[in-house]
Amino acid sequence: MSSADALLSDDDLRYLHASIDVAARARAKGNHPFGALLVTEDGIVLEGENTVVTEKDPTGHAETNLVRIAGRELSEAQLAGSTMYASTEPCAMCAGATYWSGIGRLVFALAGTDLAAIVPVGSADQTIKMPSREVLARGQRQVEVVGPVGLQEARDVHADFWH
């Protein structure tokens, strides 16, 4: 059991699996295979999926889309008490959006370094190689980060996509 796994509840695992299901739906629509959920302390669940291809928006990452939805629907207090579950570690842009939204906790499955190993070198889809923890640690408020959580399906949703 990894240290990340020791910090997870059964609900955390259930929502993390659900974020991977959202990633699979994004992929089925022709988008990049990323998904995210936001769960408030009072049980509100919001979903965000990647829409980079279908919306022709390079910022249409799952987590950023989710932050936009949550910002319209939730109060600052609800955001602060929420957990974002991401199928893959948020990129620098998405980690920044998570910080600015006021979300209090982030849990992710596939590590950014593992994603980088899957995406071919020289691909237009390369990411900024900066861990979400590093982005979030530079802020003035603390965001709890748990991950990566080793779930094979988080890797599987990317199978044969990036070739």
Short mmCIF file of C-alpha atoms in Angstrom, two decimals:
data_model
loop_
_atom_site.label_atom_id
_atom_site.label_comp_id
_atom_site.label_asym_id
_atom_site.label_seq_id
_atom_site.Cartn_x
_atom_site.Cartn_y
_atom_site.Cartn_z
CA MET A 1 0.00 0.00 0.00
CA SER A 2 1.44 3.38 -0.96
CA SER A 3 1.29 6.41 1.31
CA ALA A 4 -1.34 7.90 -1.04
CA ASP A 5 -3.49 4.80 -0.73
CA ALA A 6 -3.32 5.02 3.08
CA LEU A 7 -4.97 8.47 2.93
CA LEU A 8 -7.94 7.27 0.85
CA SER A 9 -11.40 6.37 2.02
CA ASP A 10 -13.75 4.01 0.18
CA ASP A 11 -15.61 7.10 -1.08
CA ASP A 12 -12.33 8.56 -2.38
CA LEU A 13 -11.71 5.41 -4.41
CA ARG A 14 -15.27 5.34 -5.71
CA TYR A 15 -15.06 8.95 -6.91
CA LEU A 16 -11.61 8.41 -8.38
CA HIS A 17 -12.96 5.47 -10.40
CA ALA A 18 -15.87 7.69 -11.48
CA SER A 19 -13.40 10.34 -12.74
CA ILE A 20 -11.83 7.65 -14.93
CA ASP A 21 -15.31 6.83 -16.28
CA VAL A 22 -15.70 10.52 -17.18
CA ALA A 23 -12.33 10.34 -18.97
CA ALA A 24 -13.57 7.35 -20.98
CA ARG A 25 -16.68 9.33 -21.98
CA ALA A 26 -14.52 12.26 -23.09
CA ARG A 27 -12.44 9.89 -25.20
CA ALA A 28 -15.56 8.33 -26.72
CA LYS A 29 -16.59 11.82 -27.87
CA GLY A 30 -13.24 12.33 -29.60
CA ASN A 31 -11.55 14.34 -26.85
CA HIS A 32 -8.42 13.62 -24.84
CA PRO A 33 -9.05 10.97 -22.15
CA PHE A 34 -9.24 13.08 -19.01
CA GLY A 35 -12.05 13.41 -16.48
CA ALA A 36 -12.62 15.08 -13.14
CA LEU A 37 -15.25 15.22 -10.40
CA LEU A 38 -15.80 17.69 -7.59
CA VAL A 39 -17.50 16.48 -4.44
CA THR A 40 -18.64 18.89 -1.75
CA GLU A 41 -18.89 18.08 1.94
CA ASP A 42 -22.68 18.05 1.61
CA GLY A 43 -22.61 15.52 -1.25
CA ILE A 44 -22.97 17.67 -4.37
CA VAL A 45 -21.13 16.02 -7.25
CA LEU A 46 -20.11 17.93 -10.38
CA GLU A 47 -18.33 16.48 -13.42
CA GLY A 48 -15.93 17.94 -15.94
CA GLU A 49 -14.54 16.23 -19.00
CA ASN A 50 -11.93 17.23 -21.50
CA THR A 51 -13.38 19.19 -24.46
CA VAL A 52 -10.18 20.33 -26.20
CA VAL A 53 -11.07 18.74 -29.55
CA THR A 54 -14.85 19.10 -29.73
CA GLU A 55 -14.89 22.70 -28.44
CA LYS A 56 -11.66 23.64 -30.26
CA ASP A 57 -10.43 25.12 -26.98
CA PRO A 58 -6.87 24.31 -25.89
CA THR A 59 -7.83 25.26 -22.32
CA GLY A 60 -10.77 22.84 -22.27
CA HIS A 61 -9.09 20.44 -19.88
CA ALA A 62 -11.33 18.39 -17.59
CA GLU A 63 -10.22 20.11 -14.39
CA THR A 64 -10.44 23.62 -15.82
CA ASN A 65 -13.90 22.90 -17.22
CA LEU A 66 -14.90 21.56 -13.81
CA VAL A 67 -13.59 24.68 -12.04
CA ARG A 68 -15.68 26.85 -14.38
CA ILE A 69 -18.82 24.84 -13.58
CA ALA A 70 -18.12 24.80 -9.85
CA GLY A 71 -17.42 28.53 -9.75
CA ARG A 72 -20.88 29.21 -11.15
CA GLU A 73 -22.74 26.73 -8.95
CA LEU A 74 -20.99 26.67 -5.56
CA SER A 75 -20.17 29.13 -2.80
CA GLU A 76 -16.63 29.88 -1.64
CA ALA A 77 -17.27 27.82 1.50
CA GLN A 78 -18.49 24.85 -0.54
CA LEU A 79 -15.42 25.05 -2.79
CA ALA A 80 -13.08 25.21 0.21
CA GLY A 81 -14.61 22.02 1.62
CA SER A 82 -14.60 20.18 -1.71
CA THR A 83 -12.38 17.48 -3.12
CA MET A 84 -11.46 17.32 -6.80
CA TYR A 85 -10.90 13.82 -8.16
CA ALA A 86 -8.90 13.65 -11.38
CA SER A 87 -8.23 10.66 -13.59
CA THR A 88 -4.73 12.00 -14.26
CA GLU A 89 -2.56 14.47 -12.36
CA PRO A 90 -3.64 17.98 -13.30
CA CYS A 91 -1.26 19.91 -15.54
CA ALA A 92 0.22 23.24 -14.41
CA MET A 93 -2.74 25.18 -15.87
CA CYS A 94 -5.32 22.97 -14.17
CA ALA A 95 -3.45 22.95 -10.86
CA GLY A 96 -3.46 26.74 -11.03
CA ALA A 97 -7.19 26.79 -11.76
CA THR A 98 -7.75 24.44 -8.81
CA TYR A 99 -5.79 26.80 -6.57
CA TRP A 100 -7.58 29.94 -7.75
CA SER A 101 -10.99 28.31 -7.36
CA GLY A 102 -10.47 27.76 -3.63
CA ILE A 103 -10.89 23.97 -3.79
CA GLY A 104 -9.38 22.45 -0.66
CA ARG A 105 -8.29 18.97 -1.71
CA LEU A 106 -7.07 17.20 -4.85
CA VAL A 107 -6.91 13.44 -5.38
CA PHE A 108 -5.54 12.03 -8.65
CA ALA A 109 -4.85 8.62 -10.15
CA LEU A 110 -2.25 8.58 -12.95
CA ALA A 111 0.92 10.59 -12.30
CA GLY A 112 1.93 13.26 -14.78
CA THR A 113 5.28 11.52 -15.21
CA ASP A 114 3.46 8.32 -16.19
CA LEU A 115 1.36 10.24 -18.71
CA ALA A 116 4.53 11.82 -20.13
CA ALA A 117 5.92 8.32 -20.66
CA ILE A 118 2.77 7.37 -22.63
CA VAL A 119 2.59 10.44 -24.89
CA PRO A 120 5.15 10.18 -27.73
CA VAL A 121 8.11 12.56 -27.56
CA GLY A 122 7.60 15.45 -29.98
CA SER A 123 3.81 15.17 -29.83
CA ALA A 124 1.87 18.43 -29.96
CA ASP A 125 0.15 17.19 -26.81
CA GLN A 126 3.22 17.33 -24.57
CA THR A 127 2.54 18.93 -21.21
CA ILE A 128 4.53 21.26 -19.00
CA LYS A 129 6.54 18.95 -16.78
CA MET A 130 5.69 20.51 -13.44
CA PRO A 131 3.98 18.40 -10.80
CA SER A 132 0.69 19.73 -9.47
CA ARG A 133 2.12 19.64 -5.95
CA GLU A 134 4.83 22.07 -7.01
CA VAL A 135 2.31 24.49 -8.54
CA LEU A 136 0.03 24.30 -5.51
CA ALA A 137 2.89 24.62 -3.00
CA ARG A 138 3.74 28.05 -4.38
CA GLY A 139 0.36 29.47 -3.41
CA GLN A 140 -0.48 31.29 -0.20
CA ARG A 141 -3.09 28.78 0.92
CA GLN A 142 -2.70 25.07 1.38
CA VAL A 143 -4.36 22.55 -0.92
CA GLU A 144 -4.15 18.94 0.27
CA VAL A 145 -2.85 16.71 -2.54
CA VAL A 146 -3.21 12.92 -2.56
CA GLY A 147 -1.77 10.92 -5.43
CA PRO A 148 -0.80 9.32 -7.55
CA VAL A 149 -3.14 6.46 -6.73
CA GLY A 150 -2.13 3.38 -8.71
CA LEU A 151 -5.26 2.40 -10.60
CA GLN A 152 -4.63 0.40 -13.77
CA GLU A 153 -7.78 1.75 -15.43
CA ALA A 154 -6.32 5.26 -15.18
CA ARG A 155 -3.53 4.08 -17.47
CA ASP A 156 -5.84 1.92 -19.60
CA VAL A 157 -8.07 4.86 -20.62
CA HIS A 158 -5.01 6.28 -22.46
CA ALA A 159 -4.20 3.00 -24.29
CA ASP A 160 -3.55 3.57 -28.00
CA PHE A 161 -4.90 7.13 -27.82
CA TRP A 162 -1.67 9.08 -28.17
CA HIS A 163 -0.21 7.23 -31.20
#
